[in-house]
Amino acid sequence: MTQPPVTQPPLTGLRVLDLATLFAGPLAATMLGDFGAEVIKVEHPGRPDPSRGHGPSKDGVGLWWKLLGRNKRTMTLDLSTPGGRDTLLRLAATADVIVENFRPGTLEKWELGWAELSAANPRLVLTRVTGFGQFGPYARRPGFGTLAEAMSGFAAITGDPEGPPTLPPFGLADSIAGLATAYAVMTALTARERTGRGQVVDMAIIEPILTVLGPQPLWYDQLGHVQPRTGNRSTNNAPRNTYRTADGRWVAVSTSAQSIAERLMRLVGRPELIAEPWFASGADRARHADVLDEAVGGWIARHTRAEVIEAFEKAQAAVAPVQDVRDVMTDPQYAALSTLTTVDDPELGPLRIQNVLFRLSETPGAVRWAGRPHGADTDAVLTELGLTEREITTLRKEGAL
């Protein structure tokens, strides 16, 4: 019987140099590596990517790096040295994409700016990820995702109405920017197929998070409307909140669709509310959230979480358990989607981590390995580049490696 041909991941043959750190740029490179791109992580010899030391570690090995560094080969290179500069230019000549997040002007100071890189490889896509972009009054400020979460308006609308603006306890803006950067890279590569030339991608972390916040600028421009903090509630529909169950667990309820809101009122025994004039639109329901929360919350408080989930499913109303990571690890829907995968790591053994971001039916991606040790592939990458053992030794003595 003839076996179907083995398909390669769609980005096989693409070479990416990841010069970036913490976290948006490296995440973009990870997304490309997941679907077959050869990603070479270039780190400073004495100052590895700080993600290696972020968060908990096991046996002295940072776990965050195992996720962020997956599907990447690792090498060291000090770009500020003559040997490091020359070596990067040689690498750039073989690459399709460079991802960097140095403060604007840093690569130029090392004579590794767009002029030099594009001269070495006119088809190169140079992807520059910074807090505030390559120009403007804030361009040279230190920029992190936390600042983007504050500056974009996200923190201002997050939290309880009477409480302070609230920042997320994880890298939200960085992660959004990382995904947007991967999209930007693929867009630039598609353009290269038509023009034959590479270009510069300028990604400011403050911008993608503003995009996902929705029409707030438009609302303000046209109506002078400033979205307030509403906690778990929404100004666009109700009931929309988290509710505590009889067994001390929590569930989240959404009624973005009118039909769902009506089903929910019948489920909780308050069908008379459907006849109220204000029930006919989400915005009007939101103005009566106290009444609706009392009805829904009171019913949920009399039932266990399992009973609530079962009743909502039968009624075709929208509900989800509020899960922590322990629940996520055993959730049957995540299991069905293979959202978590196991990868064997030489340092730590089997690791359960997030799988690739989406599924392709014909050319799927895969997590081939977890983050490798600092500089593990330096000699191999340079040898493939054509450097001799003597040249590599010279670079090492110079401090370039």
Short mmCIF file of C-alpha atoms in Angstrom, two decimals:
data_model
loop_
_atom_site.label_atom_id
_atom_site.label_comp_id
_atom_site.label_asym_id
_atom_site.label_seq_id
_atom_site.Cartn_x
_atom_site.Cartn_y
_atom_site.Cartn_z
CA MET A 1 0.00 0.00 0.00
CA THR A 2 1.38 3.39 -0.99
CA GLN A 3 1.97 5.68 1.97
CA PRO A 4 1.02 9.36 1.67
CA PRO A 5 4.03 11.65 1.24
CA VAL A 6 5.52 13.10 4.38
CA THR A 7 4.68 16.79 4.43
CA GLN A 8 7.16 19.38 5.63
CA PRO A 9 6.12 22.25 7.89
CA PRO A 10 5.20 25.29 5.78
CA LEU A 11 8.13 27.47 6.86
CA THR A 12 10.79 24.85 6.19
CA GLY A 13 13.76 26.53 4.51
CA LEU A 14 13.20 29.88 6.21
CA ARG A 15 16.13 31.02 8.37
CA VAL A 16 15.51 33.42 11.27
CA LEU A 17 18.12 35.05 13.48
CA ASP A 18 16.60 35.84 16.88
CA LEU A 19 18.66 38.61 18.49
CA ALA A 20 15.85 39.77 20.78
CA THR A 21 15.14 39.33 24.49
CA LEU A 22 12.15 39.57 26.82
CA PHE A 23 9.55 38.71 25.32
CA ALA A 24 7.76 39.99 22.24
CA GLY A 25 10.56 39.50 19.71
CA PRO A 26 11.58 36.06 20.94
CA LEU A 27 7.93 34.92 20.98
CA ALA A 28 7.54 35.95 17.33
CA ALA A 29 10.60 33.86 16.46
CA THR A 30 9.14 30.95 18.44
CA MET A 31 5.93 31.10 16.41
CA LEU A 32 7.96 30.92 13.18
CA GLY A 33 10.06 28.04 14.50
CA ASP A 34 6.95 26.09 15.44
CA PHE A 35 6.05 25.84 11.77
CA GLY A 36 9.42 24.79 10.47
CA ALA A 37 11.61 27.88 10.26
CA GLU A 38 15.21 27.35 11.31
CA VAL A 39 15.56 29.78 14.21
CA ILE A 40 19.01 30.59 15.53
CA LYS A 41 18.92 32.30 18.91
CA VAL A 42 21.89 34.67 19.18
CA GLU A 43 22.72 35.64 22.77
CA HIS A 44 25.48 37.69 24.36
CA PRO A 45 28.26 35.42 25.68
CA GLY A 46 28.07 36.86 29.20
CA ARG A 47 24.48 38.08 29.33
CA PRO A 48 22.03 35.41 28.18
CA ASP A 49 18.39 36.20 27.39
CA PRO A 50 16.92 37.20 30.79
CA SER A 51 13.99 34.85 30.20
CA ARG A 52 16.38 32.06 31.23
CA GLY A 53 16.17 33.44 34.76
CA HIS A 54 12.55 34.57 34.88
CA GLY A 55 10.12 32.71 37.09
CA PRO A 56 10.57 29.31 38.72
CA SER A 57 13.43 27.02 37.80
CA LYS A 58 14.14 23.33 38.28
CA ASP A 59 17.64 22.05 39.03
CA GLY A 60 18.92 25.53 38.18
CA VAL A 61 17.29 25.48 34.73
CA GLY A 62 14.77 28.24 33.97
CA LEU A 63 11.43 26.82 32.88
CA TRP A 64 10.17 29.91 31.05
CA TRP A 65 13.12 29.62 28.69
CA LYS A 66 12.22 26.01 27.94
CA LEU A 67 8.94 27.31 26.48
CA LEU A 68 10.20 30.50 24.82
CA GLY A 69 13.35 28.89 23.46
CA ARG A 70 11.69 25.86 21.91
CA ASN A 71 12.56 24.93 18.33
CA LYS A 72 15.59 27.28 18.42
CA ARG A 73 19.28 26.55 18.03
CA THR A 74 21.38 28.63 20.40
CA MET A 75 24.67 30.41 19.83
CA THR A 76 26.59 33.24 21.45
CA LEU A 77 27.90 36.37 19.76
CA ASP A 78 28.95 39.78 21.08
CA LEU A 79 27.77 42.12 18.35
CA SER A 80 29.72 45.05 19.77
CA THR A 81 33.06 43.42 18.90
CA PRO A 82 34.61 43.55 15.42
CA GLY A 83 34.52 39.78 15.14
CA GLY A 84 30.93 39.64 16.34
CA ARG A 85 29.89 42.30 13.84
CA ASP A 86 31.58 40.56 10.93
CA THR A 87 30.12 37.20 11.92
CA LEU A 88 26.60 38.58 12.15
CA LEU A 89 26.93 40.07 8.67
CA ARG A 90 27.99 36.66 7.39
CA LEU A 91 25.01 35.10 9.12
CA ALA A 92 22.69 37.81 7.79
CA ALA A 93 23.76 36.94 4.26
CA THR A 94 22.29 33.45 4.81
CA ALA A 95 19.14 34.53 6.65
CA ASP A 96 15.63 35.53 5.65
CA VAL A 97 14.66 37.34 8.84
CA ILE A 98 16.38 39.06 11.75
CA VAL A 99 14.36 39.83 14.88
CA GLU A 100 15.90 42.37 17.26
CA ASN A 101 14.74 44.58 20.12
CA PHE A 102 17.70 46.78 20.93
CA ARG A 103 16.96 50.39 21.74
CA PRO A 104 16.80 52.45 18.52
CA GLY A 105 20.27 53.41 17.33
CA THR A 106 22.08 50.50 19.00
CA LEU A 107 22.56 48.40 15.88
CA GLU A 108 23.60 51.54 14.00
CA LYS A 109 26.21 52.25 16.68
CA TRP A 110 27.70 48.83 15.98
CA GLU A 111 27.56 49.45 12.21
CA LEU A 112 24.88 46.77 11.93
CA GLY A 113 21.96 48.96 10.92
CA TRP A 114 19.68 48.51 7.95
CA ALA A 115 22.25 49.97 5.54
CA GLU A 116 24.85 47.35 6.42
CA LEU A 117 22.46 44.43 6.80
CA SER A 118 20.60 45.07 3.56
CA ALA A 119 23.91 45.48 1.73
CA ALA A 120 24.89 42.03 2.99
CA ASN A 121 21.50 40.61 1.99
CA PRO A 122 19.02 42.70 -0.03
CA ARG A 123 16.28 40.08 0.58
CA LEU A 124 16.56 40.31 4.36
CA VAL A 125 13.57 41.28 6.52
CA LEU A 126 14.83 43.20 9.55
CA THR A 127 12.20 43.08 12.29
CA ARG A 128 12.64 45.72 14.98
CA VAL A 129 10.52 45.27 18.11
CA THR A 130 10.67 48.06 20.68
CA GLY A 131 8.44 49.59 23.30
CA PHE A 132 7.68 52.79 21.39
CA GLY A 133 8.86 52.26 17.81
CA GLN A 134 11.88 53.56 15.92
CA PHE A 135 10.97 57.27 15.97
CA GLY A 136 8.95 59.79 17.96
CA PRO A 137 9.54 61.53 21.30
CA TYR A 138 9.56 58.30 23.35
CA ALA A 139 11.57 56.14 20.93
CA ARG A 140 14.76 56.02 23.00
CA ARG A 141 13.05 55.39 26.34
CA PRO A 142 13.34 51.93 27.89
CA GLY A 143 10.13 50.17 26.93
CA PHE A 144 8.43 47.11 28.41
CA GLY A 145 5.04 45.48 28.06
CA THR A 146 3.92 46.85 31.43
CA LEU A 147 4.30 50.38 30.10
CA ALA A 148 2.24 49.48 27.03
CA GLU A 149 -0.51 48.02 29.23
CA ALA A 150 -0.63 51.31 31.11
CA MET A 151 -0.19 53.67 28.18
CA SER A 152 -2.67 51.98 25.81
CA GLY A 153 -5.67 52.36 28.11
CA PHE A 154 -5.81 48.69 29.10
CA ALA A 155 -5.03 49.28 32.79
CA ALA A 156 -7.48 52.20 32.96
CA ILE A 157 -10.46 49.97 32.10
CA THR A 158 -9.32 46.93 34.10
CA GLY A 159 -10.29 46.35 37.73
CA ASP A 160 -13.15 47.27 40.03
CA PRO A 161 -14.84 50.63 39.51
CA GLU A 162 -13.74 51.90 42.92
CA GLY A 163 -10.29 50.31 42.75
CA PRO A 164 -7.04 51.34 41.08
CA PRO A 165 -6.15 50.71 37.44
CA THR A 166 -5.03 47.09 37.22
CA LEU A 167 -2.09 45.57 35.36
CA PRO A 168 -2.18 41.93 34.21
CA PRO A 169 0.00 39.47 36.15
CA PHE A 170 1.64 38.19 32.95
CA GLY A 171 3.18 39.57 29.76
CA LEU A 172 -0.03 40.53 27.96
CA ALA A 173 1.22 43.39 25.77
CA ASP A 174 4.44 41.55 24.96
CA SER A 175 2.52 38.44 23.95
CA ILE A 176 0.08 40.36 21.75
CA ALA A 177 3.01 42.15 20.13
CA GLY A 178 4.81 38.83 19.62
CA LEU A 179 1.88 37.37 17.71
CA ALA A 180 1.48 40.59 15.73
CA THR A 181 5.18 40.54 14.89
CA ALA A 182 4.97 37.01 13.49
CA TYR A 183 2.11 38.23 11.27
CA ALA A 184 4.16 41.26 10.22
CA VAL A 185 7.13 39.09 9.30
CA MET A 186 4.99 36.83 7.12
CA THR A 187 3.46 39.89 5.46
CA ALA A 188 6.92 41.27 4.66
CA LEU A 189 8.05 37.90 3.32
CA THR A 190 4.98 37.73 1.09
CA ALA A 191 5.81 41.18 -0.26
CA ARG A 192 9.36 39.98 -0.92
CA GLU A 193 8.00 37.28 -3.19
CA ARG A 194 6.63 40.03 -5.45
CA THR A 195 9.38 42.62 -5.17
CA GLY A 196 12.47 40.49 -4.58
CA ARG A 197 13.52 42.87 -1.80
CA GLY A 198 13.43 42.72 1.95
CA GLN A 199 12.37 45.60 4.19
CA VAL A 200 12.24 46.83 7.78
CA VAL A 201 9.38 45.87 10.09
CA ASP A 202 8.90 48.50 12.82
CA MET A 203 6.82 47.01 15.64
CA ALA A 204 6.01 49.18 18.68
CA ILE A 205 4.68 47.16 21.62
CA ILE A 206 2.31 50.01 22.53
CA GLU A 207 0.35 49.55 19.28
CA PRO A 208 -1.01 45.95 18.99
CA ILE A 209 -2.57 46.08 22.45
CA LEU A 210 -4.36 49.29 21.45
CA THR A 211 -5.76 47.44 18.43
CA VAL A 212 -7.20 44.60 20.53
CA LEU A 213 -8.83 47.09 22.90
CA GLY A 214 -11.37 47.71 20.17
CA PRO A 215 -13.19 50.91 19.16
CA GLN A 216 -12.27 53.06 22.16
CA PRO A 217 -10.53 55.77 20.07
CA LEU A 218 -13.49 55.82 17.69
CA TRP A 219 -15.96 56.12 20.54
CA TYR A 220 -14.02 59.03 21.97
CA ASP A 221 -13.54 60.67 18.57
CA GLN A 222 -17.21 60.56 17.68
CA LEU A 223 -18.95 60.71 21.06
CA GLY A 224 -16.42 61.86 23.63
CA HIS A 225 -17.06 58.53 25.38
CA VAL A 226 -14.41 57.23 27.80
CA GLN A 227 -14.86 53.58 28.77
CA PRO A 228 -15.00 53.22 32.57
CA ARG A 229 -13.78 50.41 34.78
CA THR A 230 -16.62 47.95 35.31
CA GLY A 231 -14.92 45.00 36.99
CA ASN A 232 -16.22 41.74 35.50
CA ARG A 233 -19.28 43.46 34.12
CA SER A 234 -19.66 44.83 30.61
CA THR A 235 -21.36 47.97 29.36
CA ASN A 236 -22.48 46.05 26.27
CA ASN A 237 -24.41 43.13 27.76
CA ALA A 238 -25.61 41.54 30.99
CA PRO A 239 -25.57 39.30 32.82
CA ARG A 240 -21.82 39.01 32.32
CA ASN A 241 -19.87 38.20 35.46
CA THR A 242 -18.27 35.52 37.58
CA TYR A 243 -20.48 33.74 40.10
CA ARG A 244 -19.71 31.51 43.05
CA THR A 245 -21.27 28.06 43.18
CA ALA A 246 -22.59 26.13 46.18
CA ASP A 247 -19.34 24.16 46.47
CA GLY A 248 -17.16 27.26 46.57
CA ARG A 249 -16.08 27.16 42.92
CA TRP A 250 -16.54 29.88 40.32
CA VAL A 251 -18.06 30.06 36.86
CA ALA A 252 -18.08 32.78 34.20
CA VAL A 253 -21.27 33.63 32.30
CA SER A 254 -21.66 35.58 29.08
CA THR A 255 -24.83 36.69 27.28
CA SER A 256 -23.48 38.52 24.26
CA ALA A 257 -26.34 37.10 22.16
CA GLN A 258 -29.94 38.00 22.94
CA SER A 259 -31.08 34.39 22.56
CA ILE A 260 -28.54 33.25 25.16
CA ALA A 261 -29.74 35.87 27.63
CA GLU A 262 -33.34 34.69 27.21
CA ARG A 263 -32.38 31.02 27.68
CA LEU A 264 -30.49 31.94 30.82
CA MET A 265 -33.47 33.73 32.38
CA ARG A 266 -35.66 30.70 31.76
CA LEU A 267 -32.99 28.44 33.25
CA VAL A 268 -32.72 30.40 36.49
CA GLY A 269 -36.48 30.66 36.87
CA ARG A 270 -36.91 34.35 36.02
CA PRO A 271 -38.63 34.30 32.60
CA GLU A 272 -40.68 37.37 33.50
CA LEU A 273 -37.55 39.51 33.09
CA ILE A 274 -37.52 38.74 29.37
CA ALA A 275 -40.71 40.75 28.98
CA GLU A 276 -39.18 43.88 30.49
CA PRO A 277 -38.69 46.61 27.83
CA TRP A 278 -35.05 47.03 28.85
CA PHE A 279 -34.26 43.35 28.29
CA ALA A 280 -34.39 43.68 24.50
CA SER A 281 -30.82 45.01 24.06
CA GLY A 282 -27.48 44.21 25.60
CA ALA A 283 -26.73 47.82 26.51
CA ASP A 284 -30.07 48.21 28.27
CA ARG A 285 -29.58 44.92 30.10
CA ALA A 286 -26.19 46.19 31.26
CA ARG A 287 -27.92 49.14 32.93
CA HIS A 288 -29.94 46.63 34.98
CA ALA A 289 -26.98 44.39 35.83
CA ASP A 290 -27.79 44.42 39.56
CA VAL A 291 -31.17 42.81 38.95
CA LEU A 292 -29.76 40.25 36.52
CA ASP A 293 -26.74 39.41 38.66
CA GLU A 294 -29.01 38.80 41.64
CA ALA A 295 -31.18 36.45 39.59
CA VAL A 296 -28.32 34.51 38.04
CA GLY A 297 -25.99 34.64 41.04
CA GLY A 298 -28.72 33.50 43.41
CA TRP A 299 -29.53 30.48 41.27
CA ILE A 300 -25.89 29.52 40.77
CA ALA A 301 -25.18 29.84 44.49
CA ARG A 302 -27.68 27.05 45.16
CA HIS A 303 -25.96 24.55 42.84
CA THR A 304 -22.56 22.92 42.62
CA ARG A 305 -20.29 23.83 39.75
CA ALA A 306 -20.90 20.47 38.07
CA GLU A 307 -24.66 21.00 38.33
CA VAL A 308 -24.36 24.51 36.92
CA ILE A 309 -22.29 23.39 33.94
CA GLU A 310 -24.67 20.51 33.20
CA ALA A 311 -27.78 22.73 33.43
CA PHE A 312 -26.27 25.43 31.23
CA GLU A 313 -25.29 22.88 28.60
CA LYS A 314 -28.81 21.46 28.51
CA ALA A 315 -30.24 24.96 28.20
CA GLN A 316 -27.64 25.91 25.55
CA ALA A 317 -26.54 28.89 27.65
CA ALA A 318 -22.91 30.06 27.70
CA VAL A 319 -20.84 29.21 30.75
CA ALA A 320 -17.28 28.18 31.59
CA PRO A 321 -15.59 27.15 34.80
CA VAL A 322 -13.05 29.61 36.20
CA GLN A 323 -9.99 27.38 36.04
CA ASP A 324 -6.49 27.66 37.37
CA VAL A 325 -3.57 25.89 35.76
CA ARG A 326 -4.33 22.67 37.63
CA ASP A 327 -7.72 22.52 35.94
CA VAL A 328 -6.27 23.45 32.56
CA MET A 329 -3.88 20.49 32.71
CA THR A 330 -6.80 18.04 32.94
CA ASP A 331 -9.48 19.88 30.96
CA PRO A 332 -11.06 17.49 28.42
CA GLN A 333 -11.46 20.14 25.71
CA TYR A 334 -7.81 21.13 25.87
CA ALA A 335 -6.97 17.42 25.83
CA ALA A 336 -9.10 16.86 22.72
CA LEU A 337 -7.35 19.73 20.94
CA SER A 338 -3.87 18.62 22.11
CA THR A 339 -3.37 22.16 23.38
CA LEU A 340 -0.67 20.83 25.69
CA THR A 341 2.04 18.56 24.39
CA THR A 342 4.89 16.61 25.93
CA VAL A 343 8.45 17.13 24.74
CA ASP A 344 11.46 15.15 25.95
CA ASP A 345 14.21 17.45 27.19
CA PRO A 346 17.82 16.27 27.74
CA GLU A 347 18.17 18.46 30.83
CA LEU A 348 14.84 17.95 32.60
CA GLY A 349 13.16 14.95 31.00
CA PRO A 350 9.53 15.04 29.78
CA LEU A 351 8.03 18.54 29.81
CA ARG A 352 4.36 19.42 29.31
CA ILE A 353 4.05 22.76 27.53
CA GLN A 354 1.67 24.60 25.23
CA ASN A 355 1.49 23.15 21.73
CA VAL A 356 1.70 25.15 18.50
CA LEU A 357 -0.76 28.00 18.22
CA PHE A 358 -3.08 26.52 15.59
CA ARG A 359 -3.67 23.36 13.59
CA LEU A 360 -3.02 23.03 9.85
CA SER A 361 -4.60 20.01 8.17
CA GLU A 362 -1.87 19.44 5.56
CA THR A 363 1.35 21.00 6.87
CA PRO A 364 1.17 21.03 10.66
CA GLY A 365 3.71 22.57 12.98
CA ALA A 366 5.28 20.81 15.94
CA VAL A 367 7.30 21.37 19.09
CA ARG A 368 10.48 19.52 18.20
CA TRP A 369 12.55 20.42 21.25
CA ALA A 370 12.47 22.72 24.26
CA GLY A 371 14.82 25.62 24.92
CA ARG A 372 18.45 24.57 24.66
CA PRO A 373 21.38 25.57 26.89
CA HIS A 374 23.11 28.91 26.37
CA GLY A 375 25.35 28.74 23.31
CA ALA A 376 24.81 25.02 22.76
CA ASP A 377 24.99 25.26 18.96
CA THR A 378 27.59 28.00 18.53
CA ASP A 379 30.34 25.89 17.00
CA ALA A 380 27.93 23.92 14.81
CA VAL A 381 26.30 27.07 13.37
CA LEU A 382 29.65 28.73 12.67
CA THR A 383 31.08 25.59 11.10
CA GLU A 384 28.05 25.40 8.80
CA LEU A 385 28.69 29.04 7.94
CA GLY A 386 32.13 28.06 6.70
CA LEU A 387 34.31 29.21 9.60
CA THR A 388 37.31 27.06 10.37
CA GLU A 389 38.16 25.76 13.80
CA ARG A 390 40.97 28.28 13.93
CA GLU A 391 38.63 31.17 13.11
CA ILE A 392 36.20 30.05 15.79
CA THR A 393 39.01 29.85 18.32
CA THR A 394 40.14 33.36 17.37
CA LEU A 395 36.62 34.71 17.86
CA ARG A 396 36.43 33.03 21.22
CA LYS A 397 39.76 34.54 22.32
CA GLU A 398 38.56 37.95 21.16
CA GLY A 399 35.47 37.61 23.37
CA ALA A 400 33.12 37.63 20.41
CA LEU A 401 31.71 34.21 21.36
#
